[in-house]
């Protein structure tokens, strides 16, 4: 499209030239989409804004912008300016004040037009909030063949000429090109591009390193989890083995207890027998140590009395009367017979021993 003025040298005409040149390489569909996006932005009146405020892009006060819009509309109505092939509404879309409804930021319409149409940006110039989604198919293949598409260097030269015409080259919001010639500005721009490329490469390397570290951390975490699981499984296996050993020991103890309980009656019987044997041995030893002669050596029993006792008839109810064998008138045969009988009776008392003194009685 052509600028809506007769000579094309005013600032407004230069903006239109820039916009017209910038959209030429794009498809007709994208161009119409961007123009419609700008045209659909709300038209603010003087009562809608503070006239002392300024556009954050060009720093022109809103009061001056409204005055410029009024002057332009007067020329259009007088017939002095008429966009070639364009309607009044599209021409008015590049003047006045508007705002982005999504975020509420206010700009002059020419800056929004340059941003959206000229640079194909679908976001707010201030906060980058999305205004319109730009289709991805904007290359030469999407061209319908009806628009002018300059070749690489030619297009850049034309853009440079437009920048030089109304001091837009390139956008310098931070004053990086203040006081520089065109060649110096280009050199500065090249330096900034190189610096940006270096920083971008550094960021890519940092991102790559971070990705590698993240992969290592994930691998380490996975390995640690596997090691922990293996260690836990090993501990469980060791506990199972220890428990099995303890069960075997407990079973062995229970087996020994059962064997002991089964053998306990026999042990008790054997212990009783051993105790009886020990008691028997003790009593027998006491009898063996007894001095049978001591009591009789001190005994004052006479030989006659001892003879009377041994010759007494235990089966007789009559008391035995001592006899004087030496003074007896009985014959020797009768005496011998009685003595033999008494000796037999004496054999009934094995524990009775005769002292040498008592033995003299029987020494005939």
Short mmCIF file of C-alpha atoms in Angstrom, two decimals:
data_model
loop_
_atom_site.label_atom_id
_atom_site.label_comp_id
_atom_site.label_asym_id
_atom_site.label_seq_id
_atom_site.Cartn_x
_atom_site.Cartn_y
_atom_site.Cartn_z
CA UNK A 1 0.00 0.00 0.00
CA UNK A 2 1.08 3.60 -0.54
CA UNK A 3 1.34 6.30 2.10
CA UNK A 4 -1.80 8.48 2.33
CA UNK A 5 -0.15 11.72 1.25
CA UNK A 6 0.82 13.39 -2.01
CA UNK A 7 4.58 13.67 -1.63
CA UNK A 8 5.44 10.73 0.72
CA UNK A 9 8.01 12.79 2.62
CA UNK A 10 6.11 13.44 5.88
CA UNK A 11 6.65 11.27 8.94
CA UNK A 12 3.25 9.69 8.43
CA UNK A 13 4.02 8.92 4.84
CA UNK A 14 7.36 7.38 5.81
CA UNK A 15 5.62 5.11 8.31
CA UNK A 16 3.23 3.93 5.62
CA UNK A 17 6.14 3.36 3.26
CA UNK A 18 7.88 1.32 5.92
CA UNK A 19 4.78 -0.72 6.65
CA UNK A 20 4.07 -1.22 2.97
CA UNK A 21 7.64 -2.34 2.35
CA UNK A 22 7.79 -4.58 5.38
CA UNK A 23 4.69 -6.57 4.48
CA UNK A 24 5.59 -7.16 0.87
CA UNK A 25 7.51 -10.40 1.46
CA UNK A 26 4.58 -11.90 3.34
CA UNK A 27 1.55 -13.69 2.01
CA UNK A 28 -1.65 -11.80 1.39
CA UNK A 29 -3.38 -13.83 4.09
CA UNK A 30 -0.87 -12.90 6.78
CA UNK A 31 -0.90 -9.26 5.68
CA UNK A 32 -4.66 -9.07 5.96
CA UNK A 33 -4.57 -10.82 9.34
CA UNK A 34 -2.09 -8.32 10.77
CA UNK A 35 -3.91 -5.30 9.32
CA UNK A 36 -7.22 -6.56 10.70
CA UNK A 37 -5.62 -7.10 14.12
CA UNK A 38 -4.50 -3.46 14.26
CA UNK A 39 -7.81 -2.20 12.84
CA UNK A 40 -9.77 -4.14 15.48
CA UNK A 41 -7.95 -2.47 18.36
CA UNK A 42 -10.19 -0.04 20.27
CA UNK A 43 -10.23 3.66 19.29
CA UNK A 44 -9.72 5.75 22.42
CA UNK A 45 -11.08 9.24 22.83
CA UNK A 46 -9.55 12.15 24.69
CA UNK A 47 -11.81 11.43 27.65
CA UNK A 48 -10.46 7.86 27.87
CA UNK A 49 -6.85 8.80 28.64
CA UNK A 50 -4.78 11.36 30.49
CA UNK A 51 -3.58 13.72 27.73
CA UNK A 52 -0.39 14.43 29.64
CA UNK A 53 0.62 10.76 29.51
CA UNK A 54 2.86 9.63 26.67
CA UNK A 55 3.22 6.58 24.48
CA UNK A 56 5.85 4.26 26.07
CA UNK A 57 7.36 3.56 22.64
CA UNK A 58 7.76 6.98 20.99
CA UNK A 59 7.27 9.08 24.16
CA UNK A 60 4.82 11.38 22.30
CA UNK A 61 2.10 12.74 24.55
CA UNK A 62 -1.41 11.53 23.91
CA UNK A 63 -2.56 15.15 23.48
CA UNK A 64 -0.18 15.65 20.54
CA UNK A 65 -1.29 12.34 19.02
CA UNK A 66 -4.94 13.39 19.11
CA UNK A 67 -4.03 16.73 17.49
CA UNK A 68 -2.13 14.93 14.72
CA UNK A 69 -5.07 12.61 14.14
CA UNK A 70 -7.52 15.54 13.92
CA UNK A 71 -5.30 17.34 11.39
CA UNK A 72 -4.99 14.22 9.25
CA UNK A 73 -8.73 13.57 9.26
CA UNK A 74 -9.41 17.14 8.16
CA UNK A 75 -7.14 16.62 5.15
CA UNK A 76 -8.83 13.32 4.31
CA UNK A 77 -12.31 14.86 4.52
CA UNK A 78 -11.20 17.82 2.37
CA UNK A 79 -10.04 15.37 -0.29
CA UNK A 80 -6.44 16.38 -0.05
CA UNK A 81 -5.39 12.91 1.14
CA UNK A 82 -6.99 9.72 -0.02
CA UNK A 83 -5.30 6.33 0.38
CA UNK A 84 -4.94 4.70 -2.97
CA UNK A 85 -7.13 1.63 -3.06
CA UNK A 86 -7.73 1.83 0.71
CA UNK A 87 -10.70 2.93 2.71
CA UNK A 88 -10.86 5.64 5.31
CA UNK A 89 -11.16 3.10 8.12
CA UNK A 90 -7.82 1.47 7.30
CA UNK A 91 -6.14 4.87 7.06
CA UNK A 92 -7.57 5.90 10.41
CA UNK A 93 -6.25 2.66 11.93
CA UNK A 94 -2.72 4.10 11.97
CA UNK A 95 -3.52 7.29 13.90
CA UNK A 96 -4.78 8.25 17.32
CA UNK A 97 -4.44 6.29 20.57
CA UNK A 98 -5.37 2.68 21.32
CA UNK A 99 -4.74 0.05 23.97
CA UNK A 100 -4.24 -3.66 24.15
CA UNK A 101 -7.37 -5.05 25.74
CA UNK A 102 -5.67 -8.13 27.15
CA UNK A 103 -3.20 -6.23 29.34
CA UNK A 104 -4.50 -2.62 29.21
CA UNK A 105 -1.27 -0.97 28.00
CA UNK A 106 -1.86 2.18 25.93
CA UNK A 107 0.10 3.18 22.80
CA UNK A 108 -0.18 5.38 19.77
CA UNK A 109 -1.71 3.42 16.90
CA UNK A 110 1.25 4.05 14.58
CA UNK A 111 3.63 2.28 17.00
CA UNK A 112 1.25 -0.65 17.36
CA UNK A 113 0.93 -0.80 13.56
CA UNK A 114 4.70 -0.77 13.12
CA UNK A 115 5.10 -3.45 15.78
CA UNK A 116 2.34 -5.79 14.64
CA UNK A 117 2.31 -5.25 10.87
CA UNK A 118 5.84 -4.05 10.23
CA UNK A 119 7.63 -6.59 12.41
CA UNK A 120 4.94 -9.29 12.42
CA UNK A 121 4.77 -9.34 16.20
CA UNK A 122 1.61 -10.73 17.73
CA UNK A 123 2.31 -9.52 21.28
CA UNK A 124 2.08 -6.34 23.34
CA UNK A 125 5.22 -4.20 22.80
CA UNK A 126 5.46 -3.54 26.53
CA UNK A 127 4.68 -6.83 28.33
CA UNK A 128 4.70 -9.31 25.42
CA UNK A 129 1.16 -10.45 26.16
CA UNK A 130 -0.28 -12.33 23.19
CA UNK A 131 -2.51 -10.25 20.89
CA UNK A 132 -2.77 -12.48 17.82
CA UNK A 133 -1.19 -15.81 16.98
CA UNK A 134 1.06 -15.56 13.93
CA UNK A 135 0.75 -18.55 11.55
CA UNK A 136 3.96 -20.48 11.06
CA UNK A 137 3.65 -20.80 7.27
CA UNK A 138 4.90 -17.32 6.29
CA UNK A 139 7.70 -18.27 3.94
CA UNK A 140 7.89 -17.94 0.18
CA UNK A 141 5.95 -21.17 -0.35
CA UNK A 142 2.85 -19.51 1.12
CA UNK A 143 2.96 -16.74 -1.45
CA UNK A 144 0.08 -16.59 -3.89
CA UNK A 145 2.34 -15.05 -6.54
CA UNK A 146 0.59 -11.71 -6.61
CA UNK A 147 2.86 -9.69 -4.33
CA UNK A 148 6.31 -8.27 -4.84
CA UNK A 149 9.04 -10.22 -3.03
CA UNK A 150 12.48 -8.60 -3.25
CA UNK A 151 15.54 -10.82 -3.18
CA UNK A 152 17.74 -10.99 -0.06
CA UNK A 153 20.19 -8.07 -0.40
CA UNK A 154 17.72 -5.89 -2.29
CA UNK A 155 15.17 -6.24 0.47
CA UNK A 156 17.72 -5.32 3.14
CA UNK A 157 18.83 -2.30 1.14
CA UNK A 158 15.27 -1.08 0.78
CA UNK A 159 14.67 -1.50 4.49
CA UNK A 160 17.89 0.39 5.21
CA UNK A 161 16.74 3.21 2.98
CA UNK A 162 13.45 3.41 4.85
CA UNK A 163 15.29 3.44 8.19
CA UNK A 164 17.53 6.25 6.95
CA UNK A 165 14.60 8.29 5.63
CA UNK A 166 12.87 8.85 8.95
CA UNK A 167 15.53 7.83 11.50
CA UNK A 168 14.17 4.43 12.49
CA UNK A 169 17.33 2.49 11.92
CA UNK A 170 17.45 0.22 13.77
CA UNK A 171 15.20 0.36 16.85
CA UNK A 172 17.32 1.96 19.56
CA UNK A 173 15.26 2.25 22.76
CA UNK A 174 18.38 2.18 24.95
CA UNK A 175 20.37 4.76 22.97
CA UNK A 176 23.05 2.30 21.89
CA UNK A 177 23.58 4.15 18.62
CA UNK A 178 23.48 7.73 19.85
CA UNK A 179 26.17 9.86 18.20
CA UNK A 180 27.25 7.07 15.82
CA UNK A 181 27.47 7.27 12.06
CA UNK A 182 25.69 4.72 9.91
CA UNK A 183 28.82 2.60 9.50
CA UNK A 184 29.59 2.80 13.21
CA UNK A 185 26.01 1.86 14.03
CA UNK A 186 26.25 -1.12 11.70
CA UNK A 187 29.53 -2.14 13.32
CA UNK A 188 27.99 -1.76 16.74
CA UNK A 189 25.04 -3.84 15.63
CA UNK A 190 27.40 -6.54 14.35
CA UNK A 191 29.22 -6.53 17.68
CA UNK A 192 25.95 -6.87 19.55
CA UNK A 193 24.91 -9.71 17.29
CA UNK A 194 28.22 -11.49 17.86
CA UNK A 195 27.90 -10.90 21.59
CA UNK A 196 24.35 -12.20 21.53
CA UNK A 197 25.44 -15.27 19.53
CA UNK A 198 28.26 -15.92 22.01
CA UNK A 199 25.92 -15.56 24.97
CA UNK A 200 23.38 -17.77 23.27
CA UNK A 201 26.03 -20.41 22.64
CA UNK A 202 27.14 -20.15 26.26
CA UNK A 203 23.56 -20.57 27.40
CA UNK A 204 23.22 -23.59 25.16
CA UNK A 205 26.38 -25.08 26.63
CA UNK A 206 25.15 -24.36 30.15
CA UNK A 207 21.81 -25.93 29.28
CA UNK A 208 23.61 -28.94 27.82
CA UNK A 209 25.76 -29.28 30.93
CA UNK A 210 22.67 -28.96 33.11
CA UNK A 211 20.95 -31.65 31.07
CA UNK A 212 23.99 -33.89 31.45
CA UNK A 213 24.10 -33.22 35.19
CA UNK A 214 20.40 -33.94 35.43
CA UNK A 215 20.93 -37.18 33.54
CA UNK A 216 23.80 -38.07 35.88
CA UNK A 217 21.67 -37.21 38.91
CA UNK A 218 18.85 -39.36 37.56
CA UNK A 219 21.29 -42.20 36.87
CA UNK A 220 22.86 -41.80 40.31
CA UNK A 221 19.44 -41.76 41.96
CA UNK A 222 18.45 -44.85 40.02
CA UNK A 223 21.73 -46.57 40.96
CA UNK A 224 21.28 -45.57 44.59
CA UNK A 225 17.76 -46.96 44.53
CA UNK A 226 19.05 -50.20 43.00
CA UNK A 227 21.87 -50.37 45.55
CA UNK A 228 19.48 -49.70 48.41
CA UNK A 229 17.14 -52.38 47.13
CA UNK A 230 20.02 -54.84 46.74
CA UNK A 231 21.32 -54.00 50.22
CA UNK A 232 17.87 -54.44 51.71
CA UNK A 233 17.48 -57.77 49.93
CA UNK A 234 20.88 -58.87 51.24
CA UNK A 235 19.92 -57.85 54.77
CA UNK A 236 16.64 -59.74 54.46
CA UNK A 237 18.52 -62.81 53.23
CA UNK A 238 20.97 -62.61 56.15
CA UNK A 239 18.08 -62.27 58.59
CA UNK A 240 16.39 -65.29 57.02
CA UNK A 241 19.57 -67.32 57.39
CA UNK A 242 20.06 -66.25 61.01
CA UNK A 243 16.44 -67.07 61.77
CA UNK A 244 16.82 -70.49 60.16
CA UNK A 245 19.93 -71.17 62.28
CA UNK A 246 18.11 -70.09 65.43
CA UNK A 247 15.21 -72.37 64.54
CA UNK A 248 17.62 -75.28 64.08
CA UNK A 249 19.22 -74.56 67.46
CA UNK A 250 15.81 -74.33 69.11
CA UNK A 251 14.78 -77.62 67.50
CA UNK A 252 17.99 -79.24 68.77
CA UNK A 253 17.31 -77.95 72.29
CA UNK A 254 13.76 -79.24 72.15
CA UNK A 255 15.02 -82.64 70.95
CA UNK A 256 17.49 -82.83 73.86
CA UNK A 257 14.74 -81.86 76.30
CA UNK A 258 12.47 -84.57 74.93
CA UNK A 259 15.29 -87.14 75.17
CA UNK A 260 15.95 -86.05 78.75
CA UNK A 261 12.26 -86.30 79.61
CA UNK A 262 12.08 -89.76 78.03
CA UNK A 263 15.16 -90.92 79.97
CA UNK A 264 14.17 -89.22 83.24
CA UNK A 265 12.34 -92.24 84.82
CA UNK A 266 15.32 -94.49 84.13
CA UNK A 267 17.67 -91.83 85.52
CA UNK A 268 15.59 -91.52 88.65
CA UNK A 269 15.58 -95.27 89.10
CA UNK A 270 19.31 -95.41 88.54
CA UNK A 271 19.84 -92.55 90.99
CA UNK A 272 17.77 -94.31 93.63
CA UNK A 273 19.75 -97.49 93.12
CA UNK A 274 23.02 -95.58 93.39
CA UNK A 275 21.81 -93.88 96.57
CA UNK A 276 20.86 -97.23 98.08
CA UNK A 277 24.21 -98.67 97.11
CA UNK A 278 26.02 -95.75 98.69
CA UNK A 279 23.97 -96.14 101.85
CA UNK A 280 24.66 -99.87 101.91
CA UNK A 281 28.39 -99.28 101.46
CA UNK A 282 28.41 -96.76 104.30
CA UNK A 283 26.60 -99.13 106.65
CA UNK A 284 28.82 -102.02 105.65
CA UNK A 285 31.92 -99.93 106.23
CA UNK A 286 30.63 -99.04 109.68
CA UNK A 287 30.19 -102.68 110.53
CA UNK A 288 33.66 -103.52 109.30
CA UNK A 289 35.16 -100.80 111.46
CA UNK A 290 33.34 -102.01 114.59
CA UNK A 291 35.66 -103.57 117.31
CA UNK A 292 33.82 -106.64 118.46
CA UNK A 293 36.42 -107.53 121.13
CA UNK A 294 36.40 -104.28 123.04
CA UNK A 295 33.09 -104.77 124.80
CA UNK A 296 33.94 -108.24 125.91
CA UNK A 297 37.39 -107.40 127.24
CA UNK A 298 35.84 -105.00 129.73
CA UNK A 299 32.93 -107.26 130.44
CA UNK A 300 32.83 -108.70 133.95
CA UNK A 301 30.74 -111.67 132.95
CA UNK A 302 32.24 -114.81 134.30
CA UNK A 303 32.91 -117.95 132.40
CA UNK A 304 30.23 -119.85 134.23
CA UNK A 305 27.57 -117.34 133.34
CA UNK A 306 28.65 -117.31 129.69
CA UNK A 307 28.45 -121.07 129.57
CA UNK A 308 25.03 -121.00 131.13
CA UNK A 309 23.79 -118.60 128.49
CA UNK A 310 25.08 -120.60 125.58
CA UNK A 311 23.89 -123.84 127.02
CA UNK A 312 20.43 -122.52 127.76
CA UNK A 313 17.58 -123.98 125.80
CA UNK A 314 15.85 -121.10 124.06
CA UNK A 315 12.93 -123.32 123.20
CA UNK A 316 12.29 -124.36 126.77
CA UNK A 317 9.77 -122.59 128.97
CA UNK A 318 11.82 -123.40 132.07
CA UNK A 319 14.62 -121.25 133.29
CA UNK A 320 17.96 -122.76 132.92
CA UNK A 321 19.67 -123.51 136.21
CA UNK A 322 23.46 -123.31 136.28
CA UNK A 323 25.25 -126.55 136.95
CA UNK A 324 28.67 -127.24 138.14
CA UNK A 325 30.07 -129.35 135.38
CA UNK A 326 33.24 -130.08 137.22
CA UNK A 327 31.43 -131.39 140.30
CA UNK A 328 28.80 -133.32 138.38
CA UNK A 329 28.45 -137.00 138.94
CA UNK A 330 27.20 -137.66 135.47
CA UNK A 331 29.30 -139.74 133.27
CA UNK A 332 31.61 -138.34 130.71
CA UNK A 333 29.48 -139.47 127.79
CA UNK A 334 26.49 -137.51 128.91
CA UNK A 335 28.56 -134.39 129.40
CA UNK A 336 30.17 -134.72 126.01
CA UNK A 337 26.77 -135.06 124.40
CA UNK A 338 25.46 -131.94 126.05
CA UNK A 339 28.53 -129.97 125.02
CA UNK A 340 28.22 -130.94 121.41
CA UNK A 341 24.63 -129.77 121.42
CA UNK A 342 25.63 -126.48 122.98
CA UNK A 343 28.25 -125.91 120.29
CA UNK A 344 25.56 -126.40 117.67
CA UNK A 345 23.38 -123.88 119.41
CA UNK A 346 26.27 -121.48 119.56
CA UNK A 347 26.53 -121.60 115.75
CA UNK A 348 23.20 -119.84 115.57
CA UNK A 349 24.88 -116.58 116.72
CA UNK A 350 27.58 -115.73 114.21
CA UNK A 351 28.04 -112.22 115.53
CA UNK A 352 28.98 -113.41 118.92
CA UNK A 353 32.70 -113.76 119.25
CA UNK A 354 34.59 -115.27 122.06
CA UNK A 355 37.34 -113.51 123.81
CA UNK A 356 40.46 -115.40 124.70
CA UNK A 357 39.32 -115.42 128.28
CA UNK A 358 36.00 -116.98 127.44
CA UNK A 359 37.64 -119.39 125.06
CA UNK A 360 39.42 -120.97 127.98
CA UNK A 361 36.12 -122.37 129.13
CA UNK A 362 35.96 -124.54 126.05
CA UNK A 363 39.62 -125.54 126.25
CA UNK A 364 39.41 -129.13 127.49
#
